[in-house]
């Protein structure tokens, strides 16, 4: 996934949750890339939250859910 796609997806995500109180963090290869590690390819965007956050995310992104833990931002 190229940087433009990553930024576009993160903008969608942040704009949809900006008024919600959701604790979340980036994980996986994208988190490492943002921290400056030499990551050649980011395949997906891993977001970690707690159970309350997960319920809120499911509600906010109800139209974007592919499966229990996957959302589409295409």
PDB file of C-alpha atoms in Angstrom:
ATOM      1  CA  UNK A   1       0.000   0.000   0.000  1.00  0.00           C
ATOM      2  CA  UNK A   2       1.493   3.335  -0.985  1.00  0.00           C
ATOM      3  CA  UNK A   3       1.744   6.356   1.298  1.00  0.00           C
ATOM      4  CA  UNK A   4      -1.065   8.269  -0.463  1.00  0.00           C
ATOM      5  CA  UNK A   5      -3.476   5.355   0.101  1.00  0.00           C
ATOM      6  CA  UNK A   6      -2.436   5.054   3.761  1.00  0.00           C
ATOM      7  CA  UNK A   7      -2.944   8.785   4.353  1.00  0.00           C
ATOM      8  CA  UNK A   8      -6.313   8.681   2.584  1.00  0.00           C
ATOM      9  CA  UNK A   9      -7.521   5.780   4.726  1.00  0.00           C
ATOM     10  CA  UNK A  10      -6.304   7.374   7.953  1.00  0.00           C
ATOM     11  CA  UNK A  11      -8.047  10.642   7.012  1.00  0.00           C
ATOM     12  CA  UNK A  12     -11.326   8.766   6.475  1.00  0.00           C
ATOM     13  CA  UNK A  13     -10.892   6.957   9.779  1.00  0.00           C
ATOM     14  CA  UNK A  14     -10.030  10.079  11.780  1.00  0.00           C
ATOM     15  CA  UNK A  15     -12.801  12.174  10.196  1.00  0.00           C
ATOM     16  CA  UNK A  16     -15.406   9.539  11.042  1.00  0.00           C
ATOM     17  CA  UNK A  17     -14.345   9.221  14.688  1.00  0.00           C
ATOM     18  CA  UNK A  18     -13.196  12.761  15.462  1.00  0.00           C
ATOM     19  CA  UNK A  19     -16.257  13.576  17.595  1.00  0.00           C
ATOM     20  CA  UNK A  20     -16.326  10.177  19.321  1.00  0.00           C
ATOM     21  CA  UNK A  21     -14.484   9.294  22.486  1.00  0.00           C
ATOM     22  CA  UNK A  22     -12.630   6.192  21.353  1.00  0.00           C
ATOM     23  CA  UNK A  23      -9.284   5.027  22.689  1.00  0.00           C
ATOM     24  CA  UNK A  24      -7.260   3.540  19.844  1.00  0.00           C
ATOM     25  CA  UNK A  25      -3.742   3.122  18.563  1.00  0.00           C
ATOM     26  CA  UNK A  26      -1.984   2.044  15.410  1.00  0.00           C
ATOM     27  CA  UNK A  27      -0.155  -1.265  15.456  1.00  0.00           C
ATOM     28  CA  UNK A  28       1.761  -3.490  13.104  1.00  0.00           C
ATOM     29  CA  UNK A  29       3.880  -2.412  10.171  1.00  0.00           C
ATOM     30  CA  UNK A  30       2.255   1.019   9.756  1.00  0.00           C
ATOM     31  CA  UNK A  31       3.051   1.913  13.353  1.00  0.00           C
ATOM     32  CA  UNK A  32       6.663   0.850  12.828  1.00  0.00           C
ATOM     33  CA  UNK A  33       6.871   2.838   9.561  1.00  0.00           C
ATOM     34  CA  UNK A  34       5.532   5.991  11.242  1.00  0.00           C
ATOM     35  CA  UNK A  35       8.134   5.548  13.998  1.00  0.00           C
ATOM     36  CA  UNK A  36      10.842   5.677  11.340  1.00  0.00           C
ATOM     37  CA  UNK A  37      11.689   2.002  10.919  1.00  0.00           C
ATOM     38  CA  UNK A  38      12.654   0.820   7.459  1.00  0.00           C
ATOM     39  CA  UNK A  39       9.423  -0.948   6.471  1.00  0.00           C
ATOM     40  CA  UNK A  40       9.288  -1.692   2.757  1.00  0.00           C
ATOM     41  CA  UNK A  41       5.593  -2.518   2.455  1.00  0.00           C
ATOM     42  CA  UNK A  42       2.532  -1.857   4.605  1.00  0.00           C
ATOM     43  CA  UNK A  43      -0.113  -4.454   3.748  1.00  0.00           C
ATOM     44  CA  UNK A  44      -2.868  -3.302   6.091  1.00  0.00           C
ATOM     45  CA  UNK A  45      -3.663  -0.875   8.875  1.00  0.00           C
ATOM     46  CA  UNK A  46      -3.873  -2.436  12.318  1.00  0.00           C
ATOM     47  CA  UNK A  47      -5.906  -0.490  14.852  1.00  0.00           C
ATOM     48  CA  UNK A  48      -6.161  -1.632  18.457  1.00  0.00           C
ATOM     49  CA  UNK A  49      -8.869  -0.510  20.872  1.00  0.00           C
ATOM     50  CA  UNK A  50     -10.689  -1.732  23.965  1.00  0.00           C
ATOM     51  CA  UNK A  51     -14.109  -3.430  24.005  1.00  0.00           C
ATOM     52  CA  UNK A  52     -15.983  -0.116  24.342  1.00  0.00           C
ATOM     53  CA  UNK A  53     -13.996   1.350  21.480  1.00  0.00           C
ATOM     54  CA  UNK A  54     -14.649  -1.704  19.351  1.00  0.00           C
ATOM     55  CA  UNK A  55     -18.411  -1.361  19.879  1.00  0.00           C
ATOM     56  CA  UNK A  56     -18.253   2.321  18.924  1.00  0.00           C
ATOM     57  CA  UNK A  57     -16.126   1.599  15.847  1.00  0.00           C
ATOM     58  CA  UNK A  58     -18.561  -1.102  14.731  1.00  0.00           C
ATOM     59  CA  UNK A  59     -21.384   1.419  14.982  1.00  0.00           C
ATOM     60  CA  UNK A  60     -19.515   4.243  13.212  1.00  0.00           C
ATOM     61  CA  UNK A  61     -18.286   1.964  10.426  1.00  0.00           C
ATOM     62  CA  UNK A  62     -21.354  -0.289  10.148  1.00  0.00           C
ATOM     63  CA  UNK A  63     -21.559   0.313   6.385  1.00  0.00           C
ATOM     64  CA  UNK A  64     -17.864  -0.481   5.927  1.00  0.00           C
ATOM     65  CA  UNK A  65     -17.651  -3.820   7.768  1.00  0.00           C
ATOM     66  CA  UNK A  66     -16.412  -6.772   5.716  1.00  0.00           C
ATOM     67  CA  UNK A  67     -16.117  -9.287   8.543  1.00  0.00           C
ATOM     68  CA  UNK A  68     -15.927  -9.234  12.333  1.00  0.00           C
ATOM     69  CA  UNK A  69     -12.569  -7.456  12.453  1.00  0.00           C
ATOM     70  CA  UNK A  70     -12.156  -6.037   8.942  1.00  0.00           C
ATOM     71  CA  UNK A  71     -13.354  -2.768   7.506  1.00  0.00           C
ATOM     72  CA  UNK A  72     -13.120  -1.635   3.891  1.00  0.00           C
ATOM     73  CA  UNK A  73     -11.908   1.805   2.871  1.00  0.00           C
ATOM     74  CA  UNK A  74     -11.709   1.451  -0.875  1.00  0.00           C
TER      75      UNK A  74
END
